[in-house]
Amino acid sequence: MTELPMFPLGSVLFPYMPLQLRVFEERYLVMLAAILDSEGPEFGVTLIERGQEVGGGEHRFAIGTVAQVTELEAREEFIALAAQGERRITVEQWLEEDPYPHATVTVLDELVWDADLEPLRQEAEKTVRRTLAVASEFSEQLWAAVVQLSDDPMESSWQLAGIAPVGQLDQLKMLRAETTEQLLRTIIEVSNDAEEGFRLTWNE
């Protein structure tokens, strides 16, 4: 186990996915100042179960992802932060906030790529891109159906999870995957469910 500064958010961060934040709360400004003094500044991201991002007192899910800081830019009223999702973690214990959240965490095993899974990965990619195209008919999406993915199959598998237009609980289901096959099958399952939901709304 290791101790890690934490940043609970209203969204799920996946490995190999970018994170953009506007940091303005005093406690997180203090956190940034602390981690920037270390080599390879990073913090943990977990999804807020109940409550709000601002002000504290929220309840959080235990599974999350380490975010590696890649860029900072000071603005007039906030700091623009860019980070990249890396390894997955499980929170073992939330520690006293002084003044920002931190916890003892365990790093989860990385998923392993198997070349035999490539047809399943291609099916997952086709499903996610089709669902994104359908979703774009209803609302503006963060990711376009033609978004470019990594050439690395394991990285692209996580990116498919990150761009799929599904709800937060479905995102957590993907993040909890114990094998690459389970991840890909879950991506297909939740994306198909989302597409069906969009089409049912379309026909109402």
mmCIF file of C-alpha atoms in Angstrom:
data_model
loop_
_atom_site.group_PDB
_atom_site.id
_atom_site.type_symbol
_atom_site.label_atom_id
_atom_site.label_comp_id
_atom_site.label_asym_id
_atom_site.label_seq_id
_atom_site.Cartn_x
_atom_site.Cartn_y
_atom_site.Cartn_z
ATOM 1 C CA MET A 1 0.000 0.000 0.000
ATOM 2 C CA THR A 2 1.038 3.570 -0.558
ATOM 3 C CA GLU A 3 -0.286 6.967 0.464
ATOM 4 C CA LEU A 4 -1.534 9.191 -2.346
ATOM 5 C CA PRO A 5 -3.138 12.645 -2.662
ATOM 6 C CA MET A 6 -6.666 12.244 -4.007
ATOM 7 C CA PHE A 7 -8.945 14.351 -6.200
ATOM 8 C CA PRO A 8 -12.565 13.085 -6.088
ATOM 9 C CA LEU A 9 -14.443 14.079 -9.248
ATOM 10 C CA GLY A 10 -17.864 13.759 -10.819
ATOM 11 C CA SER A 11 -16.399 11.648 -13.619
ATOM 12 C CA VAL A 12 -14.383 8.446 -14.098
ATOM 13 C CA LEU A 13 -10.787 8.527 -15.308
ATOM 14 C CA PHE A 14 -9.460 5.543 -17.285
ATOM 15 C CA PRO A 15 -5.864 4.535 -17.958
ATOM 16 C CA TYR A 16 -4.457 6.206 -21.100
ATOM 17 C CA MET A 17 -7.192 8.858 -21.099
ATOM 18 C CA PRO A 18 -6.574 12.609 -20.745
ATOM 19 C CA LEU A 19 -7.881 14.697 -17.863
ATOM 20 C CA GLN A 20 -8.453 18.459 -17.983
ATOM 21 C CA LEU A 21 -9.210 20.317 -14.748
ATOM 22 C CA ARG A 22 -9.707 23.864 -13.572
ATOM 23 C CA VAL A 23 -8.288 23.985 -10.061
ATOM 24 C CA PHE A 24 -9.466 26.852 -7.875
ATOM 25 C CA GLU A 25 -10.299 25.405 -4.441
ATOM 26 C CA GLU A 26 -7.677 26.274 -1.850
ATOM 27 C CA ARG A 27 -7.260 22.672 -0.679
ATOM 28 C CA TYR A 28 -6.415 21.447 -4.181
ATOM 29 C CA LEU A 29 -4.119 24.383 -4.850
ATOM 30 C CA VAL A 30 -2.229 23.302 -1.732
ATOM 31 C CA MET A 31 -2.218 19.724 -3.046
ATOM 32 C CA LEU A 32 -0.744 20.827 -6.370
ATOM 33 C CA ALA A 33 1.973 22.804 -4.630
ATOM 34 C CA ALA A 34 2.853 19.711 -2.584
ATOM 35 C CA ILE A 35 2.982 17.189 -5.434
ATOM 36 C CA LEU A 36 4.861 19.498 -7.794
ATOM 37 C CA ASP A 37 7.782 19.318 -5.385
ATOM 38 C CA SER A 38 8.009 15.590 -6.089
ATOM 39 C CA GLU A 39 9.409 13.776 -9.112
ATOM 40 C CA GLY A 40 6.615 12.678 -11.447
ATOM 41 C CA PRO A 41 3.743 14.606 -9.815
ATOM 42 C CA GLU A 42 0.601 12.503 -9.578
ATOM 43 C CA PHE A 43 -2.642 12.092 -7.654
ATOM 44 C CA GLY A 44 -5.510 9.636 -7.472
ATOM 45 C CA VAL A 45 -8.916 10.224 -9.058
ATOM 46 C CA THR A 46 -12.073 8.562 -7.748
ATOM 47 C CA LEU A 47 -15.710 9.050 -8.680
ATOM 48 C CA ILE A 48 -17.920 10.907 -6.211
ATOM 49 C CA GLU A 49 -20.779 8.633 -5.136
ATOM 50 C CA ARG A 50 -22.796 11.317 -3.358
ATOM 51 C CA GLY A 51 -22.200 15.013 -2.820
ATOM 52 C CA GLN A 52 -20.499 17.752 -4.798
ATOM 53 C CA GLU A 53 -17.006 18.357 -6.111
ATOM 54 C CA VAL A 54 -16.703 21.737 -4.415
ATOM 55 C CA GLY A 55 -16.524 22.150 -0.650
ATOM 56 C CA GLY A 56 -15.777 18.643 0.565
ATOM 57 C CA GLY A 57 -17.900 16.180 2.528
ATOM 58 C CA GLU A 58 -18.650 13.984 -0.491
ATOM 59 C CA HIS A 59 -18.850 10.171 -0.476
ATOM 60 C CA ARG A 60 -16.537 8.425 -2.917
ATOM 61 C CA PHE A 61 -16.227 5.093 -4.690
ATOM 62 C CA ALA A 62 -13.173 3.037 -3.744
ATOM 63 C CA ILE A 63 -11.797 2.253 -7.203
ATOM 64 C CA GLY A 64 -9.938 4.913 -9.152
ATOM 65 C CA THR A 65 -7.004 5.771 -11.374
ATOM 66 C CA VAL A 66 -3.699 7.549 -10.841
ATOM 67 C CA ALA A 67 -3.400 10.762 -12.863
ATOM 68 C CA GLN A 68 0.067 11.897 -13.923
ATOM 69 C CA VAL A 69 0.348 15.685 -14.261
ATOM 70 C CA THR A 70 1.573 16.658 -17.728
ATOM 71 C CA GLU A 71 0.944 20.417 -17.894
ATOM 72 C CA LEU A 72 -0.016 23.357 -15.700
ATOM 73 C CA GLU A 73 -0.977 26.887 -16.677
ATOM 74 C CA ALA A 74 -1.807 29.675 -14.261
ATOM 75 C CA ARG A 75 -4.886 31.668 -15.206
ATOM 76 C CA GLU A 76 -6.389 34.720 -13.496
ATOM 77 C CA GLU A 77 -8.914 32.780 -11.380
ATOM 78 C CA PHE A 78 -7.731 29.161 -11.585
ATOM 79 C CA ILE A 79 -4.960 26.810 -12.619
ATOM 80 C CA ALA A 80 -5.516 24.826 -15.801
ATOM 81 C CA LEU A 81 -4.241 21.300 -15.237
ATOM 82 C CA ALA A 82 -3.692 18.565 -17.805
ATOM 83 C CA ALA A 83 -3.018 14.994 -16.729
ATOM 84 C CA GLN A 84 -2.996 11.467 -18.108
ATOM 85 C CA GLY A 85 -4.624 8.397 -16.586
ATOM 86 C CA GLU A 86 -2.169 5.669 -15.661
ATOM 87 C CA ARG A 87 -2.541 2.698 -13.284
ATOM 88 C CA ARG A 88 -5.715 1.666 -11.495
ATOM 89 C CA ILE A 89 -5.965 1.766 -7.708
ATOM 90 C CA THR A 90 -8.254 0.679 -4.902
ATOM 91 C CA VAL A 91 -8.645 2.937 -1.872
ATOM 92 C CA GLU A 92 -7.956 0.966 1.294
ATOM 93 C CA GLN A 93 -8.504 3.825 3.731
ATOM 94 C CA TRP A 94 -9.348 7.500 3.482
ATOM 95 C CA LEU A 95 -7.076 9.529 5.732
ATOM 96 C CA GLU A 96 -7.737 12.777 7.536
ATOM 97 C CA GLU A 97 -7.919 15.697 5.123
ATOM 98 C CA ASP A 98 -5.158 18.123 6.002
ATOM 99 C CA PRO A 99 -6.206 20.114 4.078
ATOM 100 C CA TYR A 100 -6.750 18.032 0.921
ATOM 101 C CA PRO A 101 -8.010 14.442 0.558
ATOM 102 C CA HIS A 102 -5.478 11.643 0.653
ATOM 103 C CA ALA A 103 -5.710 7.899 1.146
ATOM 104 C CA THR A 104 -3.784 4.680 1.399
ATOM 105 C CA VAL A 105 -4.221 2.807 -1.866
ATOM 106 C CA THR A 106 -3.321 -0.500 -3.484
ATOM 107 C CA VAL A 107 -2.294 -0.591 -7.132
ATOM 108 C CA LEU A 108 -4.343 -3.084 -9.143
ATOM 109 C CA ASP A 109 -2.667 -5.504 -11.530
ATOM 110 C CA GLU A 110 -2.360 -4.218 -15.070
ATOM 111 C CA LEU A 111 -4.465 -5.999 -17.658
ATOM 112 C CA VAL A 112 -2.527 -8.152 -20.106
ATOM 113 C CA TRP A 113 -3.036 -8.105 -23.864
ATOM 114 C CA ASP A 114 -3.518 -11.354 -25.778
ATOM 115 C CA ALA A 115 -3.348 -11.253 -29.574
ATOM 116 C CA ASP A 116 -6.230 -13.736 -29.726
ATOM 117 C CA LEU A 117 -8.459 -10.943 -28.391
ATOM 118 C CA GLU A 118 -7.976 -8.708 -31.429
ATOM 119 C CA PRO A 119 -11.299 -9.731 -33.102
ATOM 120 C CA LEU A 120 -13.089 -8.914 -29.831
ATOM 121 C CA ARG A 121 -11.264 -5.574 -29.602
ATOM 122 C CA GLN A 122 -12.310 -4.755 -33.159
ATOM 123 C CA GLU A 123 -15.916 -5.607 -32.301
ATOM 124 C CA ALA A 124 -15.712 -3.344 -29.245
ATOM 125 C CA GLU A 125 -14.308 -0.502 -31.347
ATOM 126 C CA LYS A 126 -17.025 -0.908 -33.970
ATOM 127 C CA THR A 127 -19.705 -0.936 -31.255
ATOM 128 C CA VAL A 128 -18.381 2.145 -29.464
ATOM 129 C CA ARG A 129 -17.993 4.167 -32.658
ATOM 130 C CA ARG A 130 -21.522 3.238 -33.768
ATOM 131 C CA THR A 131 -22.917 4.207 -30.364
ATOM 132 C CA LEU A 132 -21.074 7.528 -30.464
ATOM 133 C CA ALA A 133 -22.554 8.242 -33.898
ATOM 134 C CA VAL A 134 -26.062 7.520 -32.597
ATOM 135 C CA ALA A 135 -25.495 9.551 -29.424
ATOM 136 C CA SER A 136 -24.330 12.552 -31.454
ATOM 137 C CA GLU A 137 -27.822 12.749 -32.960
ATOM 138 C CA PHE A 138 -29.176 13.661 -29.521
ATOM 139 C CA SER A 139 -26.508 15.830 -27.943
ATOM 140 C CA GLU A 140 -23.007 17.116 -28.445
ATOM 141 C CA GLN A 141 -20.468 14.460 -27.459
ATOM 142 C CA LEU A 142 -17.023 14.973 -25.976
ATOM 143 C CA TRP A 143 -15.621 12.418 -28.418
ATOM 144 C CA ALA A 144 -16.398 12.084 -32.125
ATOM 145 C CA ALA A 145 -17.190 8.691 -33.634
ATOM 146 C CA VAL A 146 -14.054 9.006 -35.778
ATOM 147 C CA VAL A 147 -11.685 9.850 -32.902
ATOM 148 C CA GLN A 148 -8.236 8.343 -33.369
ATOM 149 C CA LEU A 149 -7.100 5.682 -30.908
ATOM 150 C CA SER A 150 -3.672 4.400 -29.937
ATOM 151 C CA ASP A 151 -2.005 1.802 -32.134
ATOM 152 C CA ASP A 152 -1.263 -0.205 -29.002
ATOM 153 C CA PRO A 153 -4.153 -2.681 -28.515
ATOM 154 C CA MET A 154 -4.162 -2.540 -24.711
ATOM 155 C CA GLU A 155 -4.085 1.236 -24.668
ATOM 156 C CA SER A 156 -6.835 1.448 -27.280
ATOM 157 C CA SER A 157 -8.969 -0.979 -25.264
ATOM 158 C CA TRP A 158 -8.888 1.378 -22.292
ATOM 159 C CA GLN A 159 -9.477 4.349 -24.585
ATOM 160 C CA LEU A 160 -12.607 2.654 -25.937
ATOM 161 C CA ALA A 161 -13.865 2.430 -22.366
ATOM 162 C CA GLY A 162 -13.062 6.109 -21.886
ATOM 163 C CA ILE A 163 -14.863 7.392 -24.981
ATOM 164 C CA ALA A 164 -17.956 5.149 -24.791
ATOM 165 C CA PRO A 165 -21.042 7.371 -24.237
ATOM 166 C CA VAL A 166 -22.321 5.543 -21.170
ATOM 167 C CA GLY A 167 -23.236 6.413 -17.592
ATOM 168 C CA GLN A 168 -20.896 6.582 -14.627
ATOM 169 C CA LEU A 169 -21.919 3.234 -13.126
ATOM 170 C CA ASP A 170 -21.222 1.549 -16.455
ATOM 171 C CA GLN A 171 -17.859 3.302 -16.519
ATOM 172 C CA LEU A 172 -17.072 1.905 -13.078
ATOM 173 C CA LYS A 173 -18.058 -1.561 -14.286
ATOM 174 C CA MET A 174 -15.479 -1.262 -17.056
ATOM 175 C CA LEU A 175 -12.831 0.158 -14.733
ATOM 176 C CA ARG A 176 -13.263 -2.850 -12.405
ATOM 177 C CA ALA A 177 -12.522 -5.390 -15.171
ATOM 178 C CA GLU A 178 -10.191 -8.140 -13.975
ATOM 179 C CA THR A 179 -9.107 -9.331 -17.437
ATOM 180 C CA THR A 180 -8.772 -7.733 -20.855
ATOM 181 C CA GLU A 181 -11.456 -10.049 -22.223
ATOM 182 C CA GLN A 182 -13.833 -8.968 -19.460
ATOM 183 C CA LEU A 183 -13.060 -5.320 -20.229
ATOM 184 C CA LEU A 184 -13.807 -5.734 -23.940
ATOM 185 C CA ARG A 185 -17.000 -7.708 -23.365
ATOM 186 C CA THR A 186 -18.185 -5.123 -20.861
ATOM 187 C CA ILE A 187 -17.453 -2.313 -23.325
ATOM 188 C CA ILE A 188 -19.597 -4.085 -25.922
ATOM 189 C CA GLU A 189 -22.384 -4.811 -23.431
ATOM 190 C CA VAL A 190 -22.741 -1.322 -21.978
ATOM 191 C CA SER A 191 -22.327 0.367 -25.380
ATOM 192 C CA ASN A 192 -25.044 -1.797 -26.923
ATOM 193 C CA ASP A 193 -27.325 -0.973 -23.989
ATOM 194 C CA ALA A 194 -26.598 2.734 -24.424
ATOM 195 C CA GLU A 195 -27.266 2.591 -28.152
ATOM 196 C CA GLU A 196 -30.580 0.848 -27.545
ATOM 197 C CA GLY A 197 -31.505 3.529 -25.041
ATOM 198 C CA PHE A 198 -30.695 6.302 -27.498
ATOM 199 C CA ARG A 199 -32.725 4.632 -30.251
ATOM 200 C CA LEU A 200 -35.729 4.102 -27.945
ATOM 201 C CA THR A 201 -35.613 7.792 -27.045
ATOM 202 C CA TRP A 202 -35.370 8.625 -30.729
ATOM 203 C CA ASN A 203 -38.548 6.661 -31.501
ATOM 204 C CA GLU A 204 -40.646 8.151 -28.690
#
